[in-house]
CSV table of N, CA and C in Angstrom, one decimal:
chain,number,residue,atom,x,y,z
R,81,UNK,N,0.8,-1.2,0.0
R,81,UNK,CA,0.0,0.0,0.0
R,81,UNK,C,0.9,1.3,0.0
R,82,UNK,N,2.3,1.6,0.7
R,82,UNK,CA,3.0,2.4,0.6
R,82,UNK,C,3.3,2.8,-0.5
R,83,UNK,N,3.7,1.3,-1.1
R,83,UNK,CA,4.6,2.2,-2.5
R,83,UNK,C,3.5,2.8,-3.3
R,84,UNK,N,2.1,2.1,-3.2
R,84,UNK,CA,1.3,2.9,-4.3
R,84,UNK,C,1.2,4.6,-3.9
R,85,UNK,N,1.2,4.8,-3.0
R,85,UNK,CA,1.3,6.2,-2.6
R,85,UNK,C,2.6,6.9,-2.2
R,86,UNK,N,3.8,6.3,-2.2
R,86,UNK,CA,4.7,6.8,-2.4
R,86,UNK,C,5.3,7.7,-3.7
R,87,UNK,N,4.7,7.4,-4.6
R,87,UNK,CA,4.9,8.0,-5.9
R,87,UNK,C,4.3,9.5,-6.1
R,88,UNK,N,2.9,9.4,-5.9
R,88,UNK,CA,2.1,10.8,-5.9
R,88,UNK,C,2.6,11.7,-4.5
R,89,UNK,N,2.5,10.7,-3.4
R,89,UNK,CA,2.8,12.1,-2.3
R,89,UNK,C,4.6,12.8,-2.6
R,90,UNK,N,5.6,11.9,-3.3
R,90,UNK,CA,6.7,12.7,-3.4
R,90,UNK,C,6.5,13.6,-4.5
R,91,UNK,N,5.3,13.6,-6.0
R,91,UNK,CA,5.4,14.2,-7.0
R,91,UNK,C,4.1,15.5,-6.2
R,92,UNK,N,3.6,15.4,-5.5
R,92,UNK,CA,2.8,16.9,-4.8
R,92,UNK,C,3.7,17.2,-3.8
R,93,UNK,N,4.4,16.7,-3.0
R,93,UNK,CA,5.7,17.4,-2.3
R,93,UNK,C,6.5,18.3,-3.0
R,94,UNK,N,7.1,17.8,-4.2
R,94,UNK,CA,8.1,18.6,-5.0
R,94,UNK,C,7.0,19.7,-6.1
R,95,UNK,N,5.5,19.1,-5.8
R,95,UNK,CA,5.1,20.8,-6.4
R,95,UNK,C,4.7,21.7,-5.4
R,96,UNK,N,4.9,21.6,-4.2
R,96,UNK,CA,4.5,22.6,-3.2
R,96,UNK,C,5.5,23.1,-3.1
R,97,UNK,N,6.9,23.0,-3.1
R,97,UNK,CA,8.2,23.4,-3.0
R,97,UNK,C,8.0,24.6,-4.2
R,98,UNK,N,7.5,25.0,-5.3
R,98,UNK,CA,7.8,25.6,-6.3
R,98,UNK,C,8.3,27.1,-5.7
R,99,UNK,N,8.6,28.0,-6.2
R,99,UNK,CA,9.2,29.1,-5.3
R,99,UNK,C,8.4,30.3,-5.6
R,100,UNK,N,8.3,31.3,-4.7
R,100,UNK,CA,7.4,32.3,-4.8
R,100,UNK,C,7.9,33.4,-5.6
R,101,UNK,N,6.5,34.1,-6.7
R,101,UNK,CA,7.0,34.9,-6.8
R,101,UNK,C,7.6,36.7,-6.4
R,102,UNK,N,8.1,37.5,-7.2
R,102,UNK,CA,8.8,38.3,-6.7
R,102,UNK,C,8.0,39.3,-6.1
R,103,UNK,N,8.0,40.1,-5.4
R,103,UNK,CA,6.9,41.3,-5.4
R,103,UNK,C,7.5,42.5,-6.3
R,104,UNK,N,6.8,43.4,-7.1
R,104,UNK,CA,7.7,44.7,-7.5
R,104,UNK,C,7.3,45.6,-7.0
R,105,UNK,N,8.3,46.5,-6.3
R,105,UNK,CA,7.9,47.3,-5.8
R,105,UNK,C,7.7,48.8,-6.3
R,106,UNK,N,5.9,49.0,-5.8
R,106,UNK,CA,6.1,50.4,-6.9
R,106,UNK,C,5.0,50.4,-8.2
R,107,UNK,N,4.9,49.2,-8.4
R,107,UNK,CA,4.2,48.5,-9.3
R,107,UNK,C,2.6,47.8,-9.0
R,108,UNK,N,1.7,48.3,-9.6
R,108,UNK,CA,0.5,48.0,-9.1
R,108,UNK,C,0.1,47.0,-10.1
R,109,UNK,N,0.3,45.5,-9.9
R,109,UNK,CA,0.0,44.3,-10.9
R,109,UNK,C,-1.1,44.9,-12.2
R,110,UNK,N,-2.7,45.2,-11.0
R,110,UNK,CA,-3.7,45.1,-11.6
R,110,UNK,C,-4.0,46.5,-12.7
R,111,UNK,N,-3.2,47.6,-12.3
R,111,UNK,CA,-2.9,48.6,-12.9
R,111,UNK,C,-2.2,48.0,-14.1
R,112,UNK,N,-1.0,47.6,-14.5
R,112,UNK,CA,-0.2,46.8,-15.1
R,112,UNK,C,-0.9,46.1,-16.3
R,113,UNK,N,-1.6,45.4,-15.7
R,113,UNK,CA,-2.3,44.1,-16.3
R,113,UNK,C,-3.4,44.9,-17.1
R,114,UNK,N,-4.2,45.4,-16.8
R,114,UNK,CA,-5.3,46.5,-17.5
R,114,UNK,C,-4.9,47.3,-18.4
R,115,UNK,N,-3.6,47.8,-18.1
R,115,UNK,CA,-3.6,48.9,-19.3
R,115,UNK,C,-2.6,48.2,-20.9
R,116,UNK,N,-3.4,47.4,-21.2
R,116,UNK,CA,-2.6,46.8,-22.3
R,116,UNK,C,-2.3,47.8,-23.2
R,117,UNK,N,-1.5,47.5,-23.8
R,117,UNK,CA,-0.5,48.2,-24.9
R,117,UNK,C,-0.4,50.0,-24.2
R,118,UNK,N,-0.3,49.7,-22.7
R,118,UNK,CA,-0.3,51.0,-22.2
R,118,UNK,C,-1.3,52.6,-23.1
R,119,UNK,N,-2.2,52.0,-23.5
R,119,UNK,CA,-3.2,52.9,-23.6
R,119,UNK,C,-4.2,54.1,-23.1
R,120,UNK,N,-3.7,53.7,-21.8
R,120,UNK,CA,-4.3,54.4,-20.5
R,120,UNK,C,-3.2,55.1,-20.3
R,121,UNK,N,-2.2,54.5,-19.9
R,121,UNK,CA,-1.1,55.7,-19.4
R,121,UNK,C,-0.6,55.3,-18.1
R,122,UNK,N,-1.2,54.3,-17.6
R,122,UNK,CA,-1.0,54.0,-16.5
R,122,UNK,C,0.4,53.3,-16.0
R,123,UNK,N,1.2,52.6,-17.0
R,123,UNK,CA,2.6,51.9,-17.2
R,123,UNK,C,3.3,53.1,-16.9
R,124,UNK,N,3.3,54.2,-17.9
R,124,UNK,CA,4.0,55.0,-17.6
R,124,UNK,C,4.5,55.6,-16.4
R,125,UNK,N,3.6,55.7,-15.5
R,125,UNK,CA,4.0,56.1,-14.4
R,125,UNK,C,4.8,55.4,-13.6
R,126,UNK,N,4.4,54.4,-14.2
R,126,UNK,CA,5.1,52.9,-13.1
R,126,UNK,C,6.8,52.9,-13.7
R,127,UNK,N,7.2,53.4,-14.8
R,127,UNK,CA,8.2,53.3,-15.7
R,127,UNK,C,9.8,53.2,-14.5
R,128,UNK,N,9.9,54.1,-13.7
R,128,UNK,CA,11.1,54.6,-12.8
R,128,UNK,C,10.8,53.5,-11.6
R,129,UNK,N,9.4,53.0,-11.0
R,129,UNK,CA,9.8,51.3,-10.2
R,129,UNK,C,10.3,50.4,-10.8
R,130,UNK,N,9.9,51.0,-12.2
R,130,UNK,CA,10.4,49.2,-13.2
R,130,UNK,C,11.5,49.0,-13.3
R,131,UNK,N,12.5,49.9,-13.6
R,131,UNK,CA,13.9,50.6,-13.7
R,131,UNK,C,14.9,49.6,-12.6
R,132,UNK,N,14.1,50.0,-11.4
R,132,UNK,CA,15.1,49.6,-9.9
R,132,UNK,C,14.2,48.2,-10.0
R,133,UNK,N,13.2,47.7,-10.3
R,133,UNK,CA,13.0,46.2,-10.3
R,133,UNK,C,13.3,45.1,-10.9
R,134,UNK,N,13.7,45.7,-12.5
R,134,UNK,CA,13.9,44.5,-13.4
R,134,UNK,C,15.0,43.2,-12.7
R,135,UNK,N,15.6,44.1,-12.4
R,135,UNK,CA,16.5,42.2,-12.2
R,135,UNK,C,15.4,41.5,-11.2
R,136,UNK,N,14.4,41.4,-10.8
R,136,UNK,CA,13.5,40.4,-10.5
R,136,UNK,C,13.1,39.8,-11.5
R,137,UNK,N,12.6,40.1,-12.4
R,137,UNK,CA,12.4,39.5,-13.4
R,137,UNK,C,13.3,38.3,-14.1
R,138,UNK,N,14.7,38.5,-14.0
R,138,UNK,CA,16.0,37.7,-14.5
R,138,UNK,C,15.4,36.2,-14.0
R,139,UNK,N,15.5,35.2,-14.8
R,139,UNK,CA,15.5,34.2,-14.3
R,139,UNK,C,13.9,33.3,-14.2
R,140,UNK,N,13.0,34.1,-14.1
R,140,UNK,CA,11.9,33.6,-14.1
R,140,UNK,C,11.3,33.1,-15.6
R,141,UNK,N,10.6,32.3,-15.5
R,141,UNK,CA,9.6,31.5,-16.6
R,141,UNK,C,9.1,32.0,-17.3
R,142,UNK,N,8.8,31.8,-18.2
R,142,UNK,CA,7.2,32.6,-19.2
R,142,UNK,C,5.9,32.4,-18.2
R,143,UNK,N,5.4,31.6,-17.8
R,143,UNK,CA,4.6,31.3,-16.8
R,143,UNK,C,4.4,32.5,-15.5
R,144,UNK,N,5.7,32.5,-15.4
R,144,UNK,CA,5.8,33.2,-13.8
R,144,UNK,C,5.8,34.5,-14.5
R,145,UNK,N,6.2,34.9,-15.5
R,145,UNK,CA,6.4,36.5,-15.8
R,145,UNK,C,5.0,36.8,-16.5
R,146,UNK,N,4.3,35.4,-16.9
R,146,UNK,CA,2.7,36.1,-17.5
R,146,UNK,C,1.6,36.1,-16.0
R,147,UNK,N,2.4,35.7,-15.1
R,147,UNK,CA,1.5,35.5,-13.8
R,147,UNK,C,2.1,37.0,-13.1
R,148,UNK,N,3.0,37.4,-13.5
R,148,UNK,CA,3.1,39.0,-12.7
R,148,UNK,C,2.9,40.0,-13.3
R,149,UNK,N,2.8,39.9,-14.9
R,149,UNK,CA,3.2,41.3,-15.7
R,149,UNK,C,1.3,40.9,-16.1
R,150,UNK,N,0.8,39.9,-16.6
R,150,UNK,CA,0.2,39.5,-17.4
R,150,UNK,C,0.4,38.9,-19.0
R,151,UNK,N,-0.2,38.8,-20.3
R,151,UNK,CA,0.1,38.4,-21.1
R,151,UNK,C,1.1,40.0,-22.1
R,152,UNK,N,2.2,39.7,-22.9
R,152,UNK,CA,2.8,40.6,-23.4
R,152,UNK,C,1.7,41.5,-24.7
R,153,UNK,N,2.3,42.2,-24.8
R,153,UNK,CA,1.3,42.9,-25.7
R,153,UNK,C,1.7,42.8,-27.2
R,154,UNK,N,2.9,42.2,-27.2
R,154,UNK,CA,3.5,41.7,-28.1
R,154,UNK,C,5.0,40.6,-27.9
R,155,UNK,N,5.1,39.9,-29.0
R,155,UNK,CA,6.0,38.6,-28.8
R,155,UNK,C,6.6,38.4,-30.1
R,156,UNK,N,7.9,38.1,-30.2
R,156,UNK,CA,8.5,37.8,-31.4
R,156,UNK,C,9.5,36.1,-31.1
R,157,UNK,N,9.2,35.5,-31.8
R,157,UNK,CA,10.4,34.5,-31.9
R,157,UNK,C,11.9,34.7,-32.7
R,158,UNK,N,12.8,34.0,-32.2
R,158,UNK,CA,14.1,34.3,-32.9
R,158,UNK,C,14.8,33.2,-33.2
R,159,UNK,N,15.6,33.4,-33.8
R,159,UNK,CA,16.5,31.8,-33.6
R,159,UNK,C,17.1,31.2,-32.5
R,160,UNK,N,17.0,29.8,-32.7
R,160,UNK,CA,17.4,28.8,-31.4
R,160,UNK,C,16.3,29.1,-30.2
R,161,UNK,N,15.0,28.7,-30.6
R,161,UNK,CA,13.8,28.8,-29.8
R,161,UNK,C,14.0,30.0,-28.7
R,162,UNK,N,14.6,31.1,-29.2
R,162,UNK,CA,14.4,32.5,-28.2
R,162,UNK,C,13.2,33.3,-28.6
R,163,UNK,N,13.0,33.6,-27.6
R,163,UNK,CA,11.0,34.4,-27.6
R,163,UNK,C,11.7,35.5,-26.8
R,164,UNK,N,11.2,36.5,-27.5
R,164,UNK,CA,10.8,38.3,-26.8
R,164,UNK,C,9.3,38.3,-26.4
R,165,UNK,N,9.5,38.7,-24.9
R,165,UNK,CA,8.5,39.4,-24.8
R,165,UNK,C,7.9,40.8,-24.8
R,166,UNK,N,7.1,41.5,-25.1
R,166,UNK,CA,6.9,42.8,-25.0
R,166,UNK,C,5.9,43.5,-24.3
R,167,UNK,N,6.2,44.2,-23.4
R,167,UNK,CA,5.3,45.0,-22.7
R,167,UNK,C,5.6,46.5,-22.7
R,168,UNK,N,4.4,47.3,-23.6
R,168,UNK,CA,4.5,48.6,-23.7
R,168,UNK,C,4.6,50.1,-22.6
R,169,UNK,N,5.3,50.5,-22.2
R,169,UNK,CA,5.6,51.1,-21.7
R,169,UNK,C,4.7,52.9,-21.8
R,170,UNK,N,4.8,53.7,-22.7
R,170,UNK,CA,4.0,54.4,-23.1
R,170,UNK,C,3.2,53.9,-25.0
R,171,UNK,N,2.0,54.2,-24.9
R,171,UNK,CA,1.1,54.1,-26.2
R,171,UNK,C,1.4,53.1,-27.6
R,172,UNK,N,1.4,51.8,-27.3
R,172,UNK,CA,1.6,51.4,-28.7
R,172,UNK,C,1.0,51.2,-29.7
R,173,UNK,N,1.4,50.8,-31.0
R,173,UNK,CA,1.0,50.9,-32.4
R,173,UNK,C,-0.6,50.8,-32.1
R,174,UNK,N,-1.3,49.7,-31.7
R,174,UNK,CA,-3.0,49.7,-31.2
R,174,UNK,C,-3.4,50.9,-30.8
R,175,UNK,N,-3.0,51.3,-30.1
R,175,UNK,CA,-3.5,53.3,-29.4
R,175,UNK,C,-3.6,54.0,-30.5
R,176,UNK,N,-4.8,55.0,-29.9
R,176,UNK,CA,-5.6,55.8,-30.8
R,176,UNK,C,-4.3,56.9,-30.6
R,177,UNK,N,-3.5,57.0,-29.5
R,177,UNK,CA,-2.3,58.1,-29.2
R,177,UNK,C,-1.0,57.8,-29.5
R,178,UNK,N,-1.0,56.7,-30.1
R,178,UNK,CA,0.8,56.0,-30.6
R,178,UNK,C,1.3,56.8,-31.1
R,179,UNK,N,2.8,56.6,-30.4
R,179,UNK,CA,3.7,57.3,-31.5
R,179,UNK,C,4.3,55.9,-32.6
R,180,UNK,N,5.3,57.5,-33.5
R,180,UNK,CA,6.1,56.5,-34.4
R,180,UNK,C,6.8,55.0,-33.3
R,181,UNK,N,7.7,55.6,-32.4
R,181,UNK,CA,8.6,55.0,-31.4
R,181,UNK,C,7.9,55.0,-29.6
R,182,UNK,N,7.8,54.0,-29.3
R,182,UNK,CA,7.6,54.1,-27.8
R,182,UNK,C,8.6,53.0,-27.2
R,183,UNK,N,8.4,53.5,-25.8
R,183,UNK,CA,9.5,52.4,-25.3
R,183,UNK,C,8.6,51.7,-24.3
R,184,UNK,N,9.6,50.5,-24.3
R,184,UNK,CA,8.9,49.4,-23.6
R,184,UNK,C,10.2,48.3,-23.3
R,185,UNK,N,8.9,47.6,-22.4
R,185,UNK,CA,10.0,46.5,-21.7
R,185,UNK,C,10.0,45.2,-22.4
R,186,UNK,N,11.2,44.4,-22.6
R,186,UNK,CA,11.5,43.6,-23.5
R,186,UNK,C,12.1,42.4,-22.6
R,187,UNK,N,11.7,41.4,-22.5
R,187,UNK,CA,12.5,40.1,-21.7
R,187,UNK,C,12.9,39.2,-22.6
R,188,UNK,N,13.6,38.9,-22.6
R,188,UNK,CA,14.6,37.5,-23.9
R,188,UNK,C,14.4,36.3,-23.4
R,189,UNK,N,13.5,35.8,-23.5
R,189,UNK,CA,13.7,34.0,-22.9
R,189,UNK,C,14.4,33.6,-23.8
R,190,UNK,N,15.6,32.0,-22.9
R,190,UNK,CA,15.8,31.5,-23.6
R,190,UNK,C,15.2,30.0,-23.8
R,191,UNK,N,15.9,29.1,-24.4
R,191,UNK,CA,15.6,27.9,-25.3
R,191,UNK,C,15.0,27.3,-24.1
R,192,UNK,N,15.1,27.2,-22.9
R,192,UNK,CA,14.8,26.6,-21.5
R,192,UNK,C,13.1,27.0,-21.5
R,193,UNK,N,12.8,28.9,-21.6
R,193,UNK,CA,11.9,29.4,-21.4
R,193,UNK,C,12.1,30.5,-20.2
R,194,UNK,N,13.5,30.7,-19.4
R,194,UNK,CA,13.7,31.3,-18.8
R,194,UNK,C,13.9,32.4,-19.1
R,195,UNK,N,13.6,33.9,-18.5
R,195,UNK,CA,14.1,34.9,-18.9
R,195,UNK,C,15.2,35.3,-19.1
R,196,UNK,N,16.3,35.7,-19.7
R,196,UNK,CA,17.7,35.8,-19.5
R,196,UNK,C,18.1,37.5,-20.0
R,197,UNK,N,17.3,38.3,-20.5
R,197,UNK,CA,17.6,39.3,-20.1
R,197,UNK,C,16.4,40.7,-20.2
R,198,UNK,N,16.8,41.3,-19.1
R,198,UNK,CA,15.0,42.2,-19.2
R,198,UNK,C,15.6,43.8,-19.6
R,199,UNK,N,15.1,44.1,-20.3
R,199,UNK,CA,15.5,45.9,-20.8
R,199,UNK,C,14.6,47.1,-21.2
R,200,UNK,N,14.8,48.0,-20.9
R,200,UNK,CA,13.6,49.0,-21.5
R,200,UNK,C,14.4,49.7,-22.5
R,201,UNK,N,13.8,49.6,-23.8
R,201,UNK,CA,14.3,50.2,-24.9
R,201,UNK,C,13.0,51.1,-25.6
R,202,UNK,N,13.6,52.2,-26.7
R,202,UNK,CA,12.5,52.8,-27.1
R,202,UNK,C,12.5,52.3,-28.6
């Protein structure tokens, strides 16, 4: 009877272990998450928390960074299964207020799915 239950209770042990995520500070999730393609304006403000936070972001999952940021507002694939993600920062291309250029935050997963580098560019 052990061994039958020795299998499942070690494989829900090692998912409760999973690790928490980060808080950012400065950064209001649900603000974040609402203002897609930063069309409200609301990212913007947040722009100078994001600054001093990003290395939280290093290292986490696509999973974990769509569970904090929400879904990207845009994504590109690259070679050797590298994915960008993008989250707009002030007004993009969708906005009735876009500019030519806006800047935004960019995370590089790699081939794993991990983030390996987080940046604000314009």
């Amino acid at each position: 009877m052990f061994k039958k239950l020795s299998g499942p209770i070690v494989f829900l042990f090692l998912l409760s272990c999973g690790k928490e995520l980060p808080k950012l500070e400065g950064i209001d999730n649900g603000k974040w998450k609402n203002d897609k393609n930063a069309c409200l304006g609301d990212r913007k403000t947040m722009e100078p928390a994001l600054q001093t936070e990003m290395t939280k972001l290093k290292g986490l999952s696509e999973m974990d960074v769509i569970k904090l940021l929400g879904r990207p507002d845009a994504n590109e694939l690259f070679k050797r299964n590298q994915k960008f993600y993008i989250y707009y920062l002030y007004p993009g291309p969708l906005c009735k207020d876009a500019e030519s250029t806006t800047r935004k935050l960019i995370i590089r997963f790699n081939a794993m799915g991990y983030a390996q580098l987080v940046s604000v560019e314009d």
